[in-house]
Structure formats: C-alpha cells, structure tokens
Short mmCIF file of C-alpha atoms in Angstrom, two decimals:
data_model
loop_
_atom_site.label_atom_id
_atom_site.label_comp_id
_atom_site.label_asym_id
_atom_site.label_seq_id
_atom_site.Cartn_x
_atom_site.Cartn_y
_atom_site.Cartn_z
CA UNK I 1 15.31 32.30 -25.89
CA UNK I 2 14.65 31.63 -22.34
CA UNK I 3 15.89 34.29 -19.67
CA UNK I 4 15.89 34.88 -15.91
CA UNK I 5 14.75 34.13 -13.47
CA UNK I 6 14.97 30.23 -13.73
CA UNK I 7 12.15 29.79 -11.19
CA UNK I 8 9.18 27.16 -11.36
CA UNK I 9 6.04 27.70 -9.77
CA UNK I 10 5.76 24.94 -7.11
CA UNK I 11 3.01 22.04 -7.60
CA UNK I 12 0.03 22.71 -6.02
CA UNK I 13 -1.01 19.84 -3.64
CA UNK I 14 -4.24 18.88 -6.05
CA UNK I 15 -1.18 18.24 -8.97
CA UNK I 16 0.99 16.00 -6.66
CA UNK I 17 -2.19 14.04 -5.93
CA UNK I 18 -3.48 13.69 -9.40
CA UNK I 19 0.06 12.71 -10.21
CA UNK I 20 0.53 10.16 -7.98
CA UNK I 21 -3.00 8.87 -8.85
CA UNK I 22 -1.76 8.46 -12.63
CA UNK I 23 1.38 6.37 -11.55
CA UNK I 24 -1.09 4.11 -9.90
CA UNK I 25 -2.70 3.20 -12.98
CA UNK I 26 -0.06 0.91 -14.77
CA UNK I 27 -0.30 -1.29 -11.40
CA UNK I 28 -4.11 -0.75 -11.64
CA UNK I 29 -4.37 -2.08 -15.23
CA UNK I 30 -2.45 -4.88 -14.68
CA UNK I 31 -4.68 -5.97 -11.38
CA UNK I 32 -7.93 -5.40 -13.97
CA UNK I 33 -5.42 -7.50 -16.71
CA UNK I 34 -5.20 -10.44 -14.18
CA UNK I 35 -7.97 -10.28 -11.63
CA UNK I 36 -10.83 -8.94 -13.44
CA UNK I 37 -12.88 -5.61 -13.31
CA UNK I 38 -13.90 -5.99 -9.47
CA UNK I 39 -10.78 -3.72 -8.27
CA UNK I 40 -12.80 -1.04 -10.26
CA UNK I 41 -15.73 -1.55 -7.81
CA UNK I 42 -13.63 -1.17 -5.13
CA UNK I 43 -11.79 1.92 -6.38
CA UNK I 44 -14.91 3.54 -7.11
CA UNK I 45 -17.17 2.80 -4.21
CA UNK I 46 -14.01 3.69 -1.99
CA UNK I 47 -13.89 7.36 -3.94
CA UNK I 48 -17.64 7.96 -3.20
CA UNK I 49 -17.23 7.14 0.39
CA UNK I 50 -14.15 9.20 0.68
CA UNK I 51 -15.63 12.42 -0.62
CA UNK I 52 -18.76 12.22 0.82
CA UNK I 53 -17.46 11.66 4.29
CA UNK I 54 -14.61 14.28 3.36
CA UNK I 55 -17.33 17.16 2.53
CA UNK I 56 -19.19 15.70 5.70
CA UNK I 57 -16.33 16.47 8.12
CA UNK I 58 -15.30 19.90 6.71
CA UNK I 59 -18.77 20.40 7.33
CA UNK I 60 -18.90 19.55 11.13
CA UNK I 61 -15.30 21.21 11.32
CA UNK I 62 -16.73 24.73 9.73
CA UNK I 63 -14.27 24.38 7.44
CA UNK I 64 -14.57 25.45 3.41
CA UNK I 65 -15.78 22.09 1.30
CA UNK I 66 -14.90 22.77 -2.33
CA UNK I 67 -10.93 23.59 -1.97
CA UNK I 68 -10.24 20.73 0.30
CA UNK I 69 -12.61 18.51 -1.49
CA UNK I 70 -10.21 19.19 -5.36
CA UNK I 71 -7.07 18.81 -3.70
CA UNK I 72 -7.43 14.71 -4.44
CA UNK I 73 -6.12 14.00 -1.12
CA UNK I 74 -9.36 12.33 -0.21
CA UNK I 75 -10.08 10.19 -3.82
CA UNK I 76 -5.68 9.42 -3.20
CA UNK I 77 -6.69 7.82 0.32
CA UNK I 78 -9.23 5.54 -1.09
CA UNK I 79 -7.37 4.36 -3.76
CA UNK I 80 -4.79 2.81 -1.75
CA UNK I 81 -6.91 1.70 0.47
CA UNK I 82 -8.84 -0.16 -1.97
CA UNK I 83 -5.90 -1.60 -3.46
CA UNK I 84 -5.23 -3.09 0.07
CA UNK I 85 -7.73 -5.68 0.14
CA UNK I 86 -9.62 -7.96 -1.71
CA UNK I 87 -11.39 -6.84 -5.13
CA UNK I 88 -14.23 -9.30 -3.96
CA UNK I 89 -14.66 -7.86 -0.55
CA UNK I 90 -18.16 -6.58 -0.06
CA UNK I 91 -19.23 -3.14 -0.38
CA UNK I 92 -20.02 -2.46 2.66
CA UNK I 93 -16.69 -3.44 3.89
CA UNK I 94 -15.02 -0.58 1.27
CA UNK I 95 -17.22 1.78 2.26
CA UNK I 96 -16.85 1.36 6.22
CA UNK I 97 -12.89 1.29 5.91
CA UNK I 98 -13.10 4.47 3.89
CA UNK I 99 -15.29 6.24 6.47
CA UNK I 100 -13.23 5.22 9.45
CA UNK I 101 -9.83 5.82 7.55
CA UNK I 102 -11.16 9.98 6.73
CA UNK I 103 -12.83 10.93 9.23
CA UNK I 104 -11.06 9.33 12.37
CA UNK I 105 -7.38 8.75 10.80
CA UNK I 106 -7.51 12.34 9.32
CA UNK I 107 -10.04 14.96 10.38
CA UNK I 108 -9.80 13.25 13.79
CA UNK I 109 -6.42 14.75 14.30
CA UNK I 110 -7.46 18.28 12.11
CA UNK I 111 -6.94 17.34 8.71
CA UNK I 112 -4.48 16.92 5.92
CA UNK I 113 -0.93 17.87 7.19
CA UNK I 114 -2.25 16.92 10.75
CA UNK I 115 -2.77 13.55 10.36
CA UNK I 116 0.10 11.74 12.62
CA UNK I 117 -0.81 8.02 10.85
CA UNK I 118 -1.58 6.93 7.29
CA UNK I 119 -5.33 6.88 6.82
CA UNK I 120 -5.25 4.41 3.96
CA UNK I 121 -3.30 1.84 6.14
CA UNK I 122 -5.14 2.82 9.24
CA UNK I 123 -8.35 1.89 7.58
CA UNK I 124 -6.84 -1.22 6.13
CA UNK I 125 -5.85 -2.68 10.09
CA UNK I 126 -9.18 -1.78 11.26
CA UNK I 127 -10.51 -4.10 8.25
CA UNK I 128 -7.64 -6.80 8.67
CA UNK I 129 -8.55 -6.92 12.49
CA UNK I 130 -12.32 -6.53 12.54
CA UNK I 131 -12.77 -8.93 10.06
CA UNK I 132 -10.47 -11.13 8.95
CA UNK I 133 -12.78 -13.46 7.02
CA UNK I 134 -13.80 -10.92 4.32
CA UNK I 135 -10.12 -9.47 4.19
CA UNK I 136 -9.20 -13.66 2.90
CA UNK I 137 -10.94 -13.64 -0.12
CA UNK I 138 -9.08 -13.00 -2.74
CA UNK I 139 -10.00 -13.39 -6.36
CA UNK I 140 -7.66 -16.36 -7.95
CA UNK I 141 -5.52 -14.98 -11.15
CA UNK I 142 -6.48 -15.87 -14.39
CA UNK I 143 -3.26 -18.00 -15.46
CA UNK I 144 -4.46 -20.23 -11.99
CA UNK I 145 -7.62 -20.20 -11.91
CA UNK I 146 -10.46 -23.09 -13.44
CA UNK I 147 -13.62 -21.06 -12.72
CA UNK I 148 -13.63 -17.23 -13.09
CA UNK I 149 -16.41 -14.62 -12.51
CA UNK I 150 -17.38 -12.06 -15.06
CA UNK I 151 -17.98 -8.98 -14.34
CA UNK I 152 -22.00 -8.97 -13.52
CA UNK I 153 -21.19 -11.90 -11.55
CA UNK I 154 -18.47 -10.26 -9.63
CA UNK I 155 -21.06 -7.20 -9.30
CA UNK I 156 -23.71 -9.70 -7.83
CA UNK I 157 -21.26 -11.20 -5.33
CA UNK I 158 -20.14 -7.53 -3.91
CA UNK I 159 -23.61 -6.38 -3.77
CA UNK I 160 -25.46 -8.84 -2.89
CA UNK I 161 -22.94 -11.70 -1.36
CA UNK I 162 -24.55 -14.33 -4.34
CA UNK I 163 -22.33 -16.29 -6.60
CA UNK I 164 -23.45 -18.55 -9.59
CA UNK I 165 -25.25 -21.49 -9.21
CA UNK I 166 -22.75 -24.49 -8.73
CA UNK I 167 -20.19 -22.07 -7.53
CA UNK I 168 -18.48 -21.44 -4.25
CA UNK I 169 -16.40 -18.71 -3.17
CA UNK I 170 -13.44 -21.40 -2.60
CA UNK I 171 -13.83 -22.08 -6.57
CA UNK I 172 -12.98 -18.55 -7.07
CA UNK I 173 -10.62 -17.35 -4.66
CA UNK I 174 -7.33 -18.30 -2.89
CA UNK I 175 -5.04 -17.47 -0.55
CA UNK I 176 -2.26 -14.90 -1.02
CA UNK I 177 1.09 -16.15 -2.39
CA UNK I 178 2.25 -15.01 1.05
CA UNK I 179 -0.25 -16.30 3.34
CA UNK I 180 0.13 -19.70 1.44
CA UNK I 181 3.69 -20.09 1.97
CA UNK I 182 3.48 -19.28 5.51
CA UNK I 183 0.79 -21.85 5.95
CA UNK I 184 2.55 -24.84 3.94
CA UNK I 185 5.78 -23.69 6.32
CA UNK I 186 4.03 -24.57 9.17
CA UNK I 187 2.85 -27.35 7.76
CA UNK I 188 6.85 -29.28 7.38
CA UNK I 189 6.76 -28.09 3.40
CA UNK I 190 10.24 -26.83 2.17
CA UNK I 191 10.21 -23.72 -0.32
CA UNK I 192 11.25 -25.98 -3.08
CA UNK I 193 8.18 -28.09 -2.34
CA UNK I 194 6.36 -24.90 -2.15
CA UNK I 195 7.58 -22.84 -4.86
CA UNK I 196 6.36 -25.59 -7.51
CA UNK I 197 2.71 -24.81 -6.62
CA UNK I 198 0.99 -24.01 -9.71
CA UNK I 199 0.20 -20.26 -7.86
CA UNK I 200 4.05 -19.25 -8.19
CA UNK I 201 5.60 -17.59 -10.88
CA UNK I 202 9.20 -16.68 -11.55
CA UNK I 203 9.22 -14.20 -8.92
CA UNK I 204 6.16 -14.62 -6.73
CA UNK I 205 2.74 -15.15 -7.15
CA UNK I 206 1.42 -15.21 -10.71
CA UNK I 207 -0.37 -12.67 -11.11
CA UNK I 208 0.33 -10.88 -8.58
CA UNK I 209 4.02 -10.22 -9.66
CA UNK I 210 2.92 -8.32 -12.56
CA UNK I 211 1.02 -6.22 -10.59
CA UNK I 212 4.16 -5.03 -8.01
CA UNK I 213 5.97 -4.42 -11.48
CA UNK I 214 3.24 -2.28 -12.61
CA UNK I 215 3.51 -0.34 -9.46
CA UNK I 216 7.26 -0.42 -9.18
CA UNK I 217 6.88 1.45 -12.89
CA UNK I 218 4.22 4.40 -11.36
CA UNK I 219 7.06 4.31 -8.74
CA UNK I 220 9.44 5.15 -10.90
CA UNK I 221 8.11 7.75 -12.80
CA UNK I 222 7.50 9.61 -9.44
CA UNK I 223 10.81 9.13 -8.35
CA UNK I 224 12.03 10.90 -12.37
CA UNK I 225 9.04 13.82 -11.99
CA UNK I 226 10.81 14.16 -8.69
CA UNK I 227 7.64 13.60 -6.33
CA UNK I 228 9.39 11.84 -4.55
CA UNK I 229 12.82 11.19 -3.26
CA UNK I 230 14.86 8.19 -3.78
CA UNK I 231 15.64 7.60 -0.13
CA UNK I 232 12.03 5.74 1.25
CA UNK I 233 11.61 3.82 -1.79
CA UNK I 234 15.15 2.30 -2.14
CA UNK I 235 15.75 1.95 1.27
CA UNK I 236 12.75 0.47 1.88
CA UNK I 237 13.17 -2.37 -0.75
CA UNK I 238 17.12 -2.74 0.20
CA UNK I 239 16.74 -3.29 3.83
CA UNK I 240 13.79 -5.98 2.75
CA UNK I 241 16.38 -7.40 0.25
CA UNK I 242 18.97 -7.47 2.25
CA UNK I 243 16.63 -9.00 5.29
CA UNK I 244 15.50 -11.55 3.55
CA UNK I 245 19.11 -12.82 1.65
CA UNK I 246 20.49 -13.24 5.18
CA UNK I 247 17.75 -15.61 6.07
CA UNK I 248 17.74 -17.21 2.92
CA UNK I 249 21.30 -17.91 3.52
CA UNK I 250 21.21 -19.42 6.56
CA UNK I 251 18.41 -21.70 5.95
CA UNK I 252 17.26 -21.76 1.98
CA UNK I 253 14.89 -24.48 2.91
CA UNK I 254 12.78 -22.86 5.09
CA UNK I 255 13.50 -18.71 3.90
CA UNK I 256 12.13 -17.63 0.32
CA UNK I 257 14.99 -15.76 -2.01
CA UNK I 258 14.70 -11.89 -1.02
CA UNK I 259 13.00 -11.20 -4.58
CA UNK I 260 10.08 -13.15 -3.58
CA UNK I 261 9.58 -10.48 -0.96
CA UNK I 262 10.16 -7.46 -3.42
CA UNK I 263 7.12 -9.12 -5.73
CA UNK I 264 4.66 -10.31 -3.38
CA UNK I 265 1.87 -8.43 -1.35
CA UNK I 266 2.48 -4.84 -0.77
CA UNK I 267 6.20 -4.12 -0.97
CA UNK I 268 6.23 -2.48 -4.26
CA UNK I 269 3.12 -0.50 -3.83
CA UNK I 270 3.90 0.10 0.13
CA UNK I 271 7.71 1.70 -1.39
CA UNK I 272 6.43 4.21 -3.86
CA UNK I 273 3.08 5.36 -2.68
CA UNK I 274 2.62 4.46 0.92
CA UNK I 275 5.76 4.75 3.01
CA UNK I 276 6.15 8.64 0.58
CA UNK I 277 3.51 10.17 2.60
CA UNK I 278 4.44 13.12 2.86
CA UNK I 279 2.73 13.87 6.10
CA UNK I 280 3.18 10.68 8.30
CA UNK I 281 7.25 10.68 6.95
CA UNK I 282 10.10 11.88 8.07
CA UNK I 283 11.21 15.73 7.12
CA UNK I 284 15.23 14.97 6.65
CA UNK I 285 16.62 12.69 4.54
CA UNK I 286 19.07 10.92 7.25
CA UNK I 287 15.43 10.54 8.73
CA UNK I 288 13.86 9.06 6.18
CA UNK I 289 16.82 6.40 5.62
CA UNK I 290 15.85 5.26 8.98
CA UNK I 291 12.37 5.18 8.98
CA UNK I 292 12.63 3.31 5.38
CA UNK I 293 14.98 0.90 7.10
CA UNK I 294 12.82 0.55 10.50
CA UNK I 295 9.66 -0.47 8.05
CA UNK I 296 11.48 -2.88 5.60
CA UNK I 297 13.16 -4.90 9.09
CA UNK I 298 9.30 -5.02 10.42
CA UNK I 299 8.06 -6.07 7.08
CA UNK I 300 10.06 -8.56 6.65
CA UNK I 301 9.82 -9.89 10.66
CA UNK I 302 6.06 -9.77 10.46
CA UNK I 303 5.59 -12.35 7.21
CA UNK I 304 8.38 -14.68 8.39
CA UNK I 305 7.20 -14.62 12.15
CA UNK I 306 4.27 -12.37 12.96
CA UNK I 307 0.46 -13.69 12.27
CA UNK I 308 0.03 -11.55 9.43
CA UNK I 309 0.81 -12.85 6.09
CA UNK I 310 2.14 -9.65 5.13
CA UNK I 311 3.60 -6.51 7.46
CA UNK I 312 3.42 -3.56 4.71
CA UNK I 313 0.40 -1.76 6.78
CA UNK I 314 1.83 -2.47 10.36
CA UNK I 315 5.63 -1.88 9.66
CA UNK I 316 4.08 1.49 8.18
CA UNK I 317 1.74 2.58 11.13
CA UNK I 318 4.94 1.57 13.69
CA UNK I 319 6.99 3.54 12.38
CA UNK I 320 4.62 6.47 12.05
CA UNK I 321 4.61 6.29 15.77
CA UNK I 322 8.56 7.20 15.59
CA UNK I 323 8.59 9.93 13.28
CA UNK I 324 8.56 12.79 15.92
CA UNK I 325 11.62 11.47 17.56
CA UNK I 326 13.15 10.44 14.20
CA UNK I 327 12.76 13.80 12.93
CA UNK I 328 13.99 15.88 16.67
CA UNK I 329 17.36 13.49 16.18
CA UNK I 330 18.12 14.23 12.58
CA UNK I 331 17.70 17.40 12.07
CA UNK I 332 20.69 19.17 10.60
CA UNK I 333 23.23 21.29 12.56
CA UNK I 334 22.50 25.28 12.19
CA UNK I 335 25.87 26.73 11.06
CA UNK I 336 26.46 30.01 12.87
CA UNK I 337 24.54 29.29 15.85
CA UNK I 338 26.63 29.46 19.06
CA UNK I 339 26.89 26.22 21.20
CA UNK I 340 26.01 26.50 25.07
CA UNK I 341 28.86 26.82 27.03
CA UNK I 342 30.98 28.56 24.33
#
C-alpha cells in the first residue's frame, strides 16, 4: 500500500525537453511518411549546430558546459526550427539559422529563462527575411507529386545544390498550400476554383494535413502528461477558428472554411510546442488566454492580408513583445494585503 506524503518529485527541465521532443515525433514521422527523409537532414544538421554553438557560448559566458548542454533545451530549439522551413533548404541555411537563433536569441539576453523572444522563431524570421528564395522551396508531397527525389539525391541537392540530370527544382517542389491560395486570390480565383487543385486535400494541403494531425496528437499527449496547460493551445486554435468562420461568412468566395487554417502551415505545431514556451509566455493563466488570443487574431490577419503566406512565427514574436505588460495586468489579487488609502 501506498502512504504519505503524496508528493512527486518535480520534472527536471532535461525531462520536459526530452518529453516534448518525443511528442514531436508522430508529426515528424508523418513529414518523413509524405516528404521524404530530407527533414532528417535538417533535424540533424540543426542539432549539431545547436550544441556546438551552445557549448561555444557557455564557453565565452564562463559558464559550466555539460549541465546546460543535457538539459535538451538547445537540441528542442533546433528541432522546431528545422521543422520551420523547407526539408530541401541548404545546409548552410540550417546551420546559420541555428547559430543566430542560440547564440543571439538566447545567450544574447543570458540564457535559458532569460531569453525575452523564441529562438526557434527568431531564427526562422531572420531566414524568411534574409532569404526568401531558399525559404520557397518546398519538397512536393508524394500523393502530388510526378518526380520525387530519393534520399542520396535529396542529400546531393542540400550539400551540394545539384539535382538529377533532367531535373529542376520546380519538378520537385511547390508552393505551400497557403502561399498558393493567397497567390491564385490575387489572381481573381474563387476558393472553390482553388480548393479543386490537385494540392488540396479534405482539410488542407495533402500532405501537409497529416502532418498538423501528427502534431496536434504530440500536442495532446502534452496537454494529458500535463506539460502543458490547456489555455495557449485551445485558445490559440479557437480564436483562429473563430477568425476565420467570420470571414468565411461574410464572403465564402474569397475566405477559406476556418479548418483550412487549423491544418495548414504552422497552426498545429505553433499551438502545442511553440506558443507553450515556457519562457517567452505568459505566467497567469488569464494571461495566457490573451496572449493565445492576441497570436491566433495576428495569425490569421497576416495569411489573409499580410505578405507572408503564413503568420505562426510573427504573431508569436509580437506577442512576445507584450508579455511583460500582459503578465504586470493579470496578476492575481493578494488576499490579505491592505489597499492604499484604507
């Protein structure tokens, strides 16, 4: 029999990490399932970036390498970074995002805990804004696409920028389903037009659907092992819902249904793993509703207006930038403590 005290030792920060890592890895599958083995690359070549420029800051800082360096805060940053842009994109482009997005977006500001911004989606602007070309190529799914790399030709094209004879890198990669409907929007097309492109699924993006519900699964098995609270998540996804149904409403023909928005681009992976930093969040959970609700109205305004196809990254930085006031104004009342003037 089990007796008092009913007290659990608290996860260490390394467990949390490695945890959330794991829940990645349905979502990860799936991207391998659909996409091929080049999101591997990415992963990997963003991991020995991240740790090497990790153990080079503590370094500089005076600081102890080896705790800092198993806490999988570092190897947690480059996964989502890499999962942020294209599996094709060249190595050099991982590796320089990495760098920027530990040592300036984190030790910059003195470290885990310190860190005012995501690094992951720090890194990923820098990319989207330094070079947009790269950050366009995206490998075509395989229920879409006529020519497909395999895996040493994938390896040769991030390495060494050289596809197969014959081949051109329009063959083997598109446009998001997001950035496409924006385009054929501004091109007169109506979402019934566009929806019947053979890229669309039943949600989304084929392909890419699949690969938010892998990471809406991770999501929820953080949300049961209690990593995480429901509040960014569901709020989050609601206020992006509920966004995009009022459009929709008012004009169908020109305004995709809101579950197009939960499936495509980074909504689902944005909910569960990048808006639940712990660091760059909210501390209260009034807080957290409104910084949740703040990034799913930006979302949302930057794909159907903005020149990004999608707003996941920028709605999150934004609202990074209001989580000191957000957390000063919600902040619960001390009981027992006497008012001025009283």
């Amino acid at each position: 029999m089990f007796t008092s005290p009913y007290i659990s030792k608290p996860s260490s920060v390394a467990e949390i990490m490695l945890k959330v890592m794991l829940a990645l890895l349905p979502g990860i599958a799936l991207y391998v399932w659909y996409y091929g083995p080049a999101i591997l690359v990415s992963i990997t070549l963003a991991s020995v970036a991240a740790l090497a420029t990790e153990a080079a800051m503590l370094k500089l800082r005076d600081r102890p390498v080896e705790p800092f360096l198993k806490d999988n805060s570092a190897l947690l940053t480059a996964w989502l970074l890499a999962l942020s842009i294209p599996p094709l994109a060249p190595w050099w482009l991982v590796v320089v995002g990495t760098i920027f997005a530990i040592s300036i977006s984190k030790h910059l500001y003195g470290g885990l805990g310190n860190n005012p911004f995501n690094p992951a989606m720090i890194g990923y602007a820098v990319l989207i804004i330094s070079f947009p070309v790269q950050m366009t190529h995206w490998l075509t799914p395989h229920p879409v696409g006529h020519s497909e790399l395999s895996f040493l030709e994938q390896l040769g094209y991030i390495f060494n920028g050289v596809l197969p004879r014959g081949l051109t890198l329009d063959a083997v990669t598109m446009a998001t389903p997001l950035d496409t409907l924006k385009t054929q929007l501004h091109l007169g097309a109506t979402i019934s037009d566009i929806r019947d492109m053979p890229i669309y699924g039943r949600l989304a993006g084929k392909g890419s659907e699949m690969v938010a519900t892998g990471f809406a699964l991770g999501g929820l098995y953080l949300l049961w092992s209690r990593i995480i609270s429901w509040h960014l998540p569901i709020v989050y996804l609601g206020t992006l819902y509920a966004t995009a149904g009022l459009f929709h409403v008012i004009d169908p023909a020109h305004y995709v249904t809101p579950l197009f928005h939960l499936f495509s681009g980074a909504a689902m992976i944005g909910a569960f793993f990048i808006l639940t930093d712990p660091v760059t969040s909210p501390t209260t959970p009034r807080g957290k509703i409104i910084f949740a609700a703040g990034a799913g109205i930006i979302t949302y305004l930057i794909r159907a207006f903005g020149g990004f196809p999608d707003g996941m990254a920028f709605a999150t930085l934004l609202m990074n930038i209001c989580v000191p006031l957000i957390d000063a104004y919600t902040q619960p009342k001390v009981f027992g403590k006497k008012e001025k003037g009283k």
